[in-house]
């Protein structure tokens, strides 16, 4: 099927592409995760290290595929090229679900840190949900107006969020005491089980590795910009995550940390006083807002790419007068709204934990398909994969695939069960699309005869 060309418009440069990767990763996850990880103690630091290594493997996969195939769609585009329409559809469906489900979690984190300044905002679930949805819809409007406008928001918010995090990470070694990290594993699971469960949570903070590959046709010089933005963004994020978590564990007792709705702000306040807690809380608010902007940008790009190939309803391929996938943006935000309305009675941390695990699972499956796609394409597309790099490409893709499987296992039975149902729910959509395409082909052939 022919691909509908995108109109010419201003694109994302190297700084904006890198900001998209860093901003989408350093979003809500790092600011709320220490509270979720408190139950696993220092075992979660080992999980951070393993997750950082796995994330770097996935980053190298996306960097290589982004250089070889600079077309919008990210994991979907690679899986479809390697395995055909059905796996391509499954990847697009799962990834799209992950994006809008994840946006609900980011919106929850945004409101959670607003509660640091105005506790009344989080006292009632209804107020918190209304504020979260206001942020979702305001940024949906920004991204409907253009990719470039969303890119500027992303660049500014990424710089603003990094400053307090880097300050806290640099200060961490001066506040660390060995007693802050005992016991190593206070959970009721064995060490391997605790590390695996913690790794499933920490991977949420790395979701977004592929961000620069999704709007590839809106990126300047994508063969060069995408790989650099992907790898640099992953390394920067990993360093901030690990050092930042060490700082939080050192400053906040584990029993208090587990109940905190703003752990980084609490840690900064304990280290330097109230002004530091205020600064970090402001950074967290900006961070979550920026991440929400970046992911809302992607929630329109994924169905756009699939619809252009006939694997999503064609309405998602329609562009606004600003050249943006307005239908995909609006439909996705409607689904975010529905998810938050259905779950607004849950507590913020409880709601955050379940949603991030579900979003992580539905992202991990596209990641696994992308790693498998590199294995397939490295063996079959010798024009782009050959020479001395072939062995390295195969090794990296194989390790990345194994890592994705391990993290899927750590998501837990309930999440895997519900996530699998969500993925299978897309099959009737695929059957309907193929049926319509078949009928159209038959009609064209009859007219030609």
GROMACS .gro file of C-alpha atoms in nm:
model
  449
    1UNK     CA    1   0.000   0.000   0.000
    2UNK     CA    2   0.130   0.345  -0.088
    3UNK     CA    3   0.231   0.575   0.194
    4UNK     CA    4   0.066   0.915   0.226
    5UNK     CA    5   0.341   1.179   0.227
    6UNK     CA    6   0.352   1.427   0.511
    7UNK     CA    7   0.335   1.799   0.427
    8UNK     CA    8   0.651   2.009   0.455
    9UNK     CA    9   0.685   2.183   0.790
   10UNK     CA   10   0.953   2.298   1.033
   11UNK     CA   11   1.124   2.004   1.203
   12UNK     CA   12   1.288   1.909   1.531
   13UNK     CA   13   1.662   1.983   1.545
   14UNK     CA   14   1.925   1.791   1.747
   15UNK     CA   15   1.858   1.979   2.072
   16UNK     CA   16   1.482   1.936   2.048
   17UNK     CA   17   1.516   1.566   1.957
   18UNK     CA   18   1.746   1.506   2.256
   19UNK     CA   19   1.509   1.706   2.478
   20UNK     CA   20   1.223   1.485   2.355
   21UNK     CA   21   1.414   1.171   2.465
   22UNK     CA   22   1.533   1.311   2.800
   23UNK     CA   23   1.207   1.492   2.867
   24UNK     CA   24   0.994   1.184   2.797
   25UNK     CA   25   1.210   0.965   3.020
   26UNK     CA   26   1.270   1.210   3.304
   27UNK     CA   27   0.907   1.283   3.352
   28UNK     CA   28   0.692   1.159   3.634
   29UNK     CA   29   0.874   0.834   3.700
   30UNK     CA   30   1.186   0.948   3.878
   31UNK     CA   31   0.992   1.192   4.099
   32UNK     CA   32   0.744   0.940   4.240
   33UNK     CA   33   0.929   0.610   4.205
   34UNK     CA   34   1.138   0.628   4.526
   35UNK     CA   35   0.812   0.596   4.722
   36UNK     CA   36   0.717   0.287   4.521
   37UNK     CA   37   1.068   0.139   4.559
   38UNK     CA   38   1.093   0.191   4.936
   39UNK     CA   39   0.939  -0.154   4.993
   40UNK     CA   40   1.239  -0.316   4.818
   41UNK     CA   41   1.510  -0.120   5.001
   42UNK     CA   42   1.860  -0.117   4.858
   43UNK     CA   43   1.772  -0.406   4.627
   44UNK     CA   44   1.604  -0.141   4.415
   45UNK     CA   45   1.944   0.023   4.351
   46UNK     CA   46   2.062  -0.303   4.195
   47UNK     CA   47   1.740  -0.300   3.992
   48UNK     CA   48   1.823   0.055   3.876
   49UNK     CA   49   2.168  -0.058   3.759
   50UNK     CA   50   2.030  -0.359   3.570
   51UNK     CA   51   1.752  -0.148   3.420
   52UNK     CA   52   2.001   0.117   3.308
   53UNK     CA   53   2.208  -0.153   3.134
   54UNK     CA   54   1.898  -0.298   2.968
   55UNK     CA   55   1.777   0.047   2.867
   56UNK     CA   56   2.113   0.121   2.706
   57UNK     CA   57   2.085  -0.201   2.504
   58UNK     CA   58   1.738  -0.096   2.387
   59UNK     CA   59   1.869   0.254   2.311
   60UNK     CA   60   2.139   0.104   2.089
   61UNK     CA   61   1.871  -0.101   1.910
   62UNK     CA   62   1.660   0.208   1.843
   63UNK     CA   63   1.964   0.412   1.745
   64UNK     CA   64   2.067   0.151   1.487
   65UNK     CA   65   1.716   0.104   1.350
   66UNK     CA   66   1.656   0.480   1.345
   67UNK     CA   67   1.969   0.528   1.136
   68UNK     CA   68   1.878   0.247   0.898
   69UNK     CA   69   1.506   0.330   0.859
   70UNK     CA   70   1.435   0.698   0.933
   71UNK     CA   71   1.057   0.678   0.900
   72UNK     CA   72   0.791   0.786   1.150
   73UNK     CA   73   0.638   0.517   1.370
   74UNK     CA   74   0.930   0.401   1.584
   75UNK     CA   75   0.886   0.040   1.707
   76UNK     CA   76   0.580  -0.005   1.483
   77UNK     CA   77   0.768   0.085   1.164
   78UNK     CA   78   1.051  -0.159   1.240
   79UNK     CA   79   0.826  -0.449   1.344
   80UNK     CA   80   0.612  -0.411   1.031
   81UNK     CA   81   0.917  -0.402   0.803
   82UNK     CA   82   1.057  -0.717   0.962
   83UNK     CA   83   0.746  -0.927   1.027
   84UNK     CA   84   0.461  -0.789   0.817
   85UNK     CA   85   0.125  -0.630   0.880
   86UNK     CA   86  -0.008  -0.836   1.172
   87UNK     CA   87   0.294  -0.795   1.401
   88UNK     CA   88   0.316  -0.435   1.285
   89UNK     CA   89  -0.044  -0.378   1.390
   90UNK     CA   90   0.009  -0.549   1.727
   91UNK     CA   91   0.311  -0.329   1.790
   92UNK     CA   92   0.127  -0.009   1.697
   93UNK     CA   93  -0.179  -0.110   1.901
   94UNK     CA   94   0.024  -0.200   2.212
   95UNK     CA   95   0.248   0.104   2.188
   96UNK     CA   96  -0.046   0.339   2.138
   97UNK     CA   97  -0.218   0.193   2.444
   98UNK     CA   98   0.104   0.236   2.642
   99UNK     CA   99   0.131   0.601   2.542
  100UNK     CA  100  -0.217   0.712   2.644
  101UNK     CA  101  -0.225   0.490   2.954
  102UNK     CA  102   0.114   0.632   3.053
  103UNK     CA  103  -0.015   0.985   3.005
  104UNK     CA  104  -0.270   0.915   3.276
  105UNK     CA  105   0.015   0.823   3.515
  106UNK     CA  106   0.214   1.136   3.424
  107UNK     CA  107  -0.090   1.354   3.484
  108UNK     CA  108  -0.135   1.188   3.825
  109UNK     CA  109   0.228   1.268   3.915
  110UNK     CA  110   0.184   1.628   3.800
  111UNK     CA  111  -0.106   1.677   4.040
  112UNK     CA  112   0.075   1.489   4.317
  113UNK     CA  113   0.359   1.744   4.318
  114UNK     CA  114   0.117   2.035   4.297
  115UNK     CA  115  -0.014   1.895   4.624
  116UNK     CA  116   0.327   1.972   4.783
  117UNK     CA  117   0.231   2.342   4.767
  118UNK     CA  118  -0.145   2.312   4.790
  119UNK     CA  119  -0.236   1.997   4.987
  120UNK     CA  120  -0.606   2.066   4.936
  121UNK     CA  121  -0.562   1.984   4.566
  122UNK     CA  122  -0.492   1.619   4.647
  123UNK     CA  123  -0.730   1.586   4.942
  124UNK     CA  124  -1.016   1.482   4.715
  125UNK     CA  125  -0.986   1.248   4.421
  126UNK     CA  126  -1.229   1.454   4.214
  127UNK     CA  127  -1.023   1.774   4.241
  128UNK     CA  128  -0.701   1.589   4.157
  129UNK     CA  129  -0.862   1.426   3.852
  130UNK     CA  130  -1.001   1.757   3.722
  131UNK     CA  131  -0.658   1.924   3.749
  132UNK     CA  132  -0.486   1.632   3.578
  133UNK     CA  133  -0.732   1.637   3.291
  134UNK     CA  134  -0.696   2.014   3.253
  135UNK     CA  135  -0.322   1.961   3.195
  136UNK     CA  136  -0.388   1.681   2.944
  137UNK     CA  137  -0.629   1.885   2.735
  138UNK     CA  138  -0.428   2.209   2.741
  139UNK     CA  139  -0.123   2.027   2.604
  140UNK     CA  140  -0.338   1.843   2.350
  141UNK     CA  141  -0.433   2.183   2.211
  142UNK     CA  142  -0.064   2.292   2.201
  143UNK     CA  143   0.033   1.983   2.000
  144UNK     CA  144  -0.260   2.019   1.761
  145UNK     CA  145  -0.116   2.360   1.673
  146UNK     CA  146   0.212   2.204   1.553
  147UNK     CA  147   0.505   1.967   1.621
  148UNK     CA  148   0.747   2.258   1.641
  149UNK     CA  149   0.540   2.429   1.911
  150UNK     CA  150   0.540   2.107   2.114
  151UNK     CA  151   0.916   2.084   2.057
  152UNK     CA  152   0.979   2.426   2.210
  153UNK     CA  153   0.772   2.338   2.516
  154UNK     CA  154   0.975   2.019   2.548
  155UNK     CA  155   1.313   2.193   2.524
  156UNK     CA  156   1.232   2.459   2.783
  157UNK     CA  157   1.077   2.218   3.034
  158UNK     CA  158   1.364   1.967   2.997
  159UNK     CA  159   1.626   2.229   3.086
  160UNK     CA  160   1.414   2.348   3.380
  161UNK     CA  161   1.364   1.999   3.519
  162UNK     CA  162   1.729   1.892   3.497
  163UNK     CA  163   1.873   2.174   3.711
  164UNK     CA  164   1.728   2.071   4.051
  165UNK     CA  165   1.775   1.701   3.978
  166UNK     CA  166   2.141   1.743   3.888
  167UNK     CA  167   2.193   1.955   4.202
  168UNK     CA  168   2.042   1.684   4.421
  169UNK     CA  169   2.242   1.411   4.245
  170UNK     CA  170   2.572   1.599   4.290
  171UNK     CA  171   2.499   1.655   4.659
  172UNK     CA  172   2.410   1.288   4.725
  173UNK     CA  173   2.761   1.158   4.812
  174UNK     CA  174   2.793   1.412   5.098
  175UNK     CA  175   2.483   1.282   5.274
  176UNK     CA  176   2.521   0.906   5.229
  177UNK     CA  177   2.559   0.680   5.531
  178UNK     CA  178   2.583   0.301   5.508
  179UNK     CA  179   2.297   0.266   5.755
  180UNK     CA  180   2.064   0.431   5.506
  181UNK     CA  181   2.080   0.124   5.284
  182UNK     CA  182   2.003  -0.154   5.529
  183UNK     CA  183   1.835  -0.394   5.522
  184UNK     CA  184   1.921  -0.475   5.163
  185UNK     CA  185   1.586  -0.640   5.090
  186UNK     CA  186   1.310  -0.564   5.345
  187UNK     CA  187   1.038  -0.711   5.121
  188UNK     CA  188   0.880  -1.052   5.175
  189UNK     CA  189   1.027  -1.179   4.843
  190UNK     CA  190   1.361  -1.342   4.775
  191UNK     CA  191   1.641  -1.122   4.644
  192UNK     CA  192   1.593  -1.226   4.282
  193UNK     CA  193   1.217  -1.174   4.302
  194UNK     CA  194   1.258  -0.835   4.473
  195UNK     CA  195   1.511  -0.714   4.214
  196UNK     CA  196   1.291  -0.838   3.929
  197UNK     CA  197   0.981  -0.668   4.069
  198UNK     CA  198   1.171  -0.345   4.132
  199UNK     CA  199   1.318  -0.357   3.781
  200UNK     CA  200   0.968  -0.368   3.634
  201UNK     CA  201   0.891  -0.044   3.819
  202UNK     CA  202   1.220   0.127   3.736
  203UNK     CA  203   1.182   0.056   3.366
  204UNK     CA  204   0.887   0.297   3.366
  205UNK     CA  205   1.143   0.575   3.417
  206UNK     CA  206   1.321   0.468   3.096
  207UNK     CA  207   1.010   0.441   2.882
  208UNK     CA  208   1.069   0.695   2.609
  209UNK     CA  209   1.405   0.566   2.485
  210UNK     CA  210   1.251   0.543   2.139
  211UNK     CA  211   1.094   0.890   2.146
  212UNK     CA  212   1.314   1.040   1.874
  213UNK     CA  213   1.234   0.752   1.635
  214UNK     CA  214   0.855   0.797   1.650
  215UNK     CA  215   0.834   1.137   1.473
  216UNK     CA  216   1.136   1.050   1.253
  217UNK     CA  217   1.006   1.236   0.948
  218UNK     CA  218   0.971   1.549   1.162
  219UNK     CA  219   1.339   1.531   1.268
  220UNK     CA  220   1.618   1.717   1.086
  221UNK     CA  221   1.885   1.488   0.939
  222UNK     CA  222   1.727   1.181   1.109
  223UNK     CA  223   2.004   0.933   1.019
  224UNK     CA  224   2.245   1.135   1.233
  225UNK     CA  225   2.020   1.311   1.485
  226UNK     CA  226   1.809   1.014   1.601
  227UNK     CA  227   2.097   0.781   1.708
  228UNK     CA  228   2.277   1.061   1.895
  229UNK     CA  229   1.964   1.188   2.068
  230UNK     CA  230   1.867   0.834   2.171
  231UNK     CA  231   2.201   0.727   2.322
  232UNK     CA  232   2.291   1.062   2.483
  233UNK     CA  233   1.942   1.097   2.627
  234UNK     CA  234   1.953   0.748   2.781
  235UNK     CA  235   2.296   0.797   2.942
  236UNK     CA  236   2.203   1.136   3.091
  237UNK     CA  237   1.875   1.001   3.228
  238UNK     CA  238   2.037   0.691   3.382
  239UNK     CA  239   2.297   0.897   3.568
  240UNK     CA  240   2.033   1.134   3.708
  241UNK     CA  241   1.806   0.845   3.813
  242UNK     CA  242   2.062   0.641   4.005
  243UNK     CA  243   2.232   0.930   4.186
  244UNK     CA  244   1.896   1.092   4.260
  245UNK     CA  245   1.753   0.774   4.413
  246UNK     CA  246   2.065   0.736   4.631
  247UNK     CA  247   2.009   1.091   4.755
  248UNK     CA  248   1.645   1.020   4.843
  249UNK     CA  249   1.729   0.696   5.024
  250UNK     CA  250   1.999   0.878   5.222
  251UNK     CA  251   1.779   1.170   5.325
  252UNK     CA  252   1.435   1.016   5.392
  253UNK     CA  253   1.374   0.721   5.630
  254UNK     CA  254   1.224   0.422   5.450
  255UNK     CA  255   0.906   0.417   5.659
  256UNK     CA  256   0.836   0.783   5.573
  257UNK     CA  257   0.945   0.740   5.213
  258UNK     CA  258   0.685   0.473   5.146
  259UNK     CA  259   0.410   0.724   5.236
  260UNK     CA  260   0.556   1.024   5.056
  261UNK     CA  261   0.375   1.181   4.760
  262UNK     CA  262   0.678   1.404   4.680
  263UNK     CA  263   0.990   1.203   4.775
  264UNK     CA  264   1.248   1.415   4.591
  265UNK     CA  265   1.113   1.736   4.740
  266UNK     CA  266   1.112   1.576   5.087
  267UNK     CA  267   1.475   1.467   5.038
  268UNK     CA  268   1.587   1.814   4.925
  269UNK     CA  269   1.411   1.973   5.223
  270UNK     CA  270   1.582   1.731   5.462
  271UNK     CA  271   1.922   1.806   5.311
  272UNK     CA  272   1.913   2.182   5.262
  273UNK     CA  273   1.594   2.320   5.412
  274UNK     CA  274   1.256   2.431   5.293
  275UNK     CA  275   1.381   2.638   4.998
  276UNK     CA  276   1.541   2.329   4.838
  277UNK     CA  277   1.225   2.125   4.876
  278UNK     CA  278   1.034   2.405   4.708
  279UNK     CA  279   1.285   2.421   4.421
  280UNK     CA  280   1.271   2.046   4.358
  281UNK     CA  281   0.893   2.040   4.380
  282UNK     CA  282   0.878   2.317   4.118
  283UNK     CA  283   1.120   2.115   3.904
  284UNK     CA  284   0.900   1.808   3.943
  285UNK     CA  285   0.590   1.999   3.836
  286UNK     CA  286   0.772   2.136   3.530
  287UNK     CA  287   0.914   1.789   3.462
  288UNK     CA  288   0.581   1.612   3.466
  289UNK     CA  289   0.424   1.887   3.257
  290UNK     CA  290   0.706   1.861   3.000
  291UNK     CA  291   0.687   1.482   2.987
  292UNK     CA  292   0.312   1.498   2.943
  293UNK     CA  293   0.369   1.735   2.650
  294UNK     CA  294   0.620   1.501   2.485
  295UNK     CA  295   0.403   1.192   2.523
  296UNK     CA  296   0.093   1.371   2.400
  297UNK     CA  297   0.296   1.458   2.088
  298UNK     CA  298   0.366   1.085   2.038
  299UNK     CA  299   0.008   0.971   2.105
  300UNK     CA  300  -0.090   1.125   1.772
  301UNK     CA  301   0.218   1.015   1.577
  302UNK     CA  302   0.183   0.639   1.636
  303UNK     CA  303  -0.172   0.594   1.499
  304UNK     CA  304  -0.083   0.837   1.218
  305UNK     CA  305   0.203   0.614   1.102
  306UNK     CA  306  -0.011   0.299   1.120
  307UNK     CA  307  -0.309   0.464   0.947
  308UNK     CA  308  -0.087   0.574   0.658
  309UNK     CA  309  -0.008   0.205   0.604
  310UNK     CA  310  -0.374   0.101   0.629
  311UNK     CA  311  -0.328  -0.064   0.970
  312UNK     CA  312  -0.531   0.187   1.172
  313UNK     CA  313  -0.864   0.348   1.074
  314UNK     CA  314  -0.799   0.608   0.805
  315UNK     CA  315  -0.948   0.885   1.018
  316UNK     CA  316  -0.621   0.879   1.217
  317UNK     CA  317  -0.428   0.972   0.900
  318UNK     CA  318  -0.616   1.299   0.856
  319UNK     CA  319  -0.408   1.606   0.934
  320UNK     CA  320  -0.516   1.940   1.073
  321UNK     CA  321  -0.445   2.264   0.889
  322UNK     CA  322  -0.125   2.283   1.096
  323UNK     CA  323  -0.011   1.946   0.957
  324UNK     CA  324  -0.066   1.758   1.284
  325UNK     CA  325  -0.260   1.433   1.352
  326UNK     CA  326  -0.542   1.608   1.537
  327UNK     CA  327  -0.777   1.308   1.538
  328UNK     CA  328  -0.519   1.081   1.700
  329UNK     CA  329  -0.437   1.346   1.959
  330UNK     CA  330  -0.802   1.405   2.049
  331UNK     CA  331  -0.909   1.037   2.055
  332UNK     CA  332  -0.609   0.947   2.273
  333UNK     CA  333  -0.685   1.226   2.520
  334UNK     CA  334  -1.047   1.112   2.536
  335UNK     CA  335  -0.919   0.765   2.635
  336UNK     CA  336  -0.688   0.920   2.898
  337UNK     CA  337  -0.993   1.100   3.035
  338UNK     CA  338  -1.197   0.780   3.048
  339UNK     CA  339  -0.918   0.591   3.228
  340UNK     CA  340  -0.881   0.862   3.490
  341UNK     CA  341  -1.256   0.890   3.546
  342UNK     CA  342  -1.279   0.512   3.599
  343UNK     CA  343  -0.991   0.513   3.851
  344UNK     CA  344  -1.026   0.849   4.023
  345UNK     CA  345  -1.124   0.694   4.358
  346UNK     CA  346  -0.785   0.522   4.397
  347UNK     CA  347  -0.510   0.688   4.601
  348UNK     CA  348  -0.243   0.873   4.403
  349UNK     CA  349   0.048   0.635   4.470
  350UNK     CA  350  -0.173   0.325   4.433
  351UNK     CA  351  -0.317   0.461   4.107
  352UNK     CA  352   0.032   0.553   3.985
  353UNK     CA  353   0.181   0.207   4.057
  354UNK     CA  354  -0.086   0.009   3.873
  355UNK     CA  355  -0.100   0.240   3.572
  356UNK     CA  356   0.278   0.249   3.523
  357UNK     CA  357   0.303  -0.131   3.537
  358UNK     CA  358   0.026  -0.165   3.280
  359UNK     CA  359   0.184   0.100   3.056
  360UNK     CA  360   0.527  -0.058   3.097
  361UNK     CA  361   0.399  -0.400   2.989
  362UNK     CA  362   0.223  -0.268   2.680
  363UNK     CA  363   0.546  -0.083   2.592
  364UNK     CA  364   0.777  -0.378   2.661
  365UNK     CA  365   0.605  -0.595   2.402
  366UNK     CA  366   0.672  -0.339   2.124
  367UNK     CA  367   1.030  -0.312   2.258
  368UNK     CA  368   1.067  -0.690   2.231
  369UNK     CA  369   0.931  -0.680   1.876
  370UNK     CA  370   1.175  -0.400   1.789
  371UNK     CA  371   1.472  -0.600   1.920
  372UNK     CA  372   1.351  -0.906   1.730
  373UNK     CA  373   1.307  -0.686   1.422
  374UNK     CA  374   1.673  -0.586   1.437
  375UNK     CA  375   1.768  -0.954   1.458
  376UNK     CA  376   1.556  -1.031   1.152
  377UNK     CA  377   1.661  -0.727   0.949
  378UNK     CA  378   2.029  -0.771   1.032
  379UNK     CA  379   2.009  -1.118   0.876
  380UNK     CA  380   1.792  -1.028   0.576
  381UNK     CA  381   1.869  -0.665   0.482
  382UNK     CA  382   2.237  -0.681   0.401
  383UNK     CA  383   2.235  -0.340   0.234
  384UNK     CA  384   2.192  -0.174   0.573
  385UNK     CA  385   2.341  -0.440   0.804
  386UNK     CA  386   2.673  -0.582   0.698
  387UNK     CA  387   3.045  -0.584   0.764
  388UNK     CA  388   3.216  -0.578   1.100
  389UNK     CA  389   2.914  -0.432   1.281
  390UNK     CA  390   2.687  -0.727   1.200
  391UNK     CA  391   2.800  -0.942   1.494
  392UNK     CA  392   2.762  -0.648   1.734
  393UNK     CA  393   2.415  -0.565   1.598
  394UNK     CA  394   2.301  -0.926   1.643
  395UNK     CA  395   2.446  -0.949   1.996
  396UNK     CA  396   2.293  -0.623   2.114
  397UNK     CA  397   1.952  -0.709   1.969
  398UNK     CA  398   1.958  -1.057   2.128
  399UNK     CA  399   2.048  -0.920   2.472
  400UNK     CA  400   1.786  -0.645   2.442
  401UNK     CA  401   1.520  -0.904   2.355
  402UNK     CA  402   1.617  -1.120   2.655
  403UNK     CA  403   1.605  -0.814   2.881
  404UNK     CA  404   1.256  -0.723   2.759
  405UNK     CA  405   1.132  -1.076   2.836
  406UNK     CA  406   1.282  -1.066   3.186
  407UNK     CA  407   1.115  -0.734   3.265
  408UNK     CA  408   0.780  -0.853   3.130
  409UNK     CA  409   0.803  -1.144   3.375
  410UNK     CA  410   0.866  -0.896   3.658
  411UNK     CA  411   0.546  -0.704   3.589
  412UNK     CA  412   0.341  -0.962   3.781
  413UNK     CA  413   0.059  -1.196   3.685
  414UNK     CA  414  -0.224  -0.943   3.718
  415UNK     CA  415  -0.056  -0.685   3.495
  416UNK     CA  416   0.050  -0.943   3.235
  417UNK     CA  417  -0.305  -1.083   3.236
  418UNK     CA  418  -0.477  -0.747   3.189
  419UNK     CA  419  -0.214  -0.621   2.946
  420UNK     CA  420  -0.249  -0.933   2.732
  421UNK     CA  421  -0.626  -0.884   2.718
  422UNK     CA  422  -0.574  -0.524   2.603
  423UNK     CA  423  -0.341  -0.641   2.326
  424UNK     CA  424  -0.575  -0.920   2.212
  425UNK     CA  425  -0.867  -0.674   2.208
  426UNK     CA  426  -0.706  -0.514   1.904
  427UNK     CA  427  -0.734  -0.825   1.685
  428UNK     CA  428  -1.099  -0.758   1.583
  429UNK     CA  429  -0.989  -0.410   1.472
  430UNK     CA  430  -0.718  -0.567   1.255
  431UNK     CA  431  -0.969  -0.815   1.105
  432UNK     CA  432  -1.210  -0.530   1.027
  433UNK     CA  433  -0.937  -0.323   0.860
  434UNK     CA  434  -0.822  -0.616   0.646
  435UNK     CA  435  -1.183  -0.697   0.551
  436UNK     CA  436  -1.241  -0.340   0.435
  437UNK     CA  437  -0.914  -0.340   0.240
  438UNK     CA  438  -1.012  -0.669   0.073
  439UNK     CA  439  -1.355  -0.533  -0.025
  440UNK     CA  440  -1.196  -0.219  -0.168
  441UNK     CA  441  -0.954  -0.428  -0.375
  442UNK     CA  442  -1.237  -0.644  -0.508
  443UNK     CA  443  -1.436  -0.336  -0.612
  444UNK     CA  444  -1.137  -0.186  -0.789
  445UNK     CA  445  -1.071  -0.509  -0.975
  446UNK     CA  446  -1.438  -0.535  -1.084
  447UNK     CA  447  -1.431  -0.180  -1.217
  448UNK     CA  448  -1.106  -0.247  -1.402
  449UNK     CA  449  -1.257  -0.561  -1.560
   0.00000   0.00000   0.00000
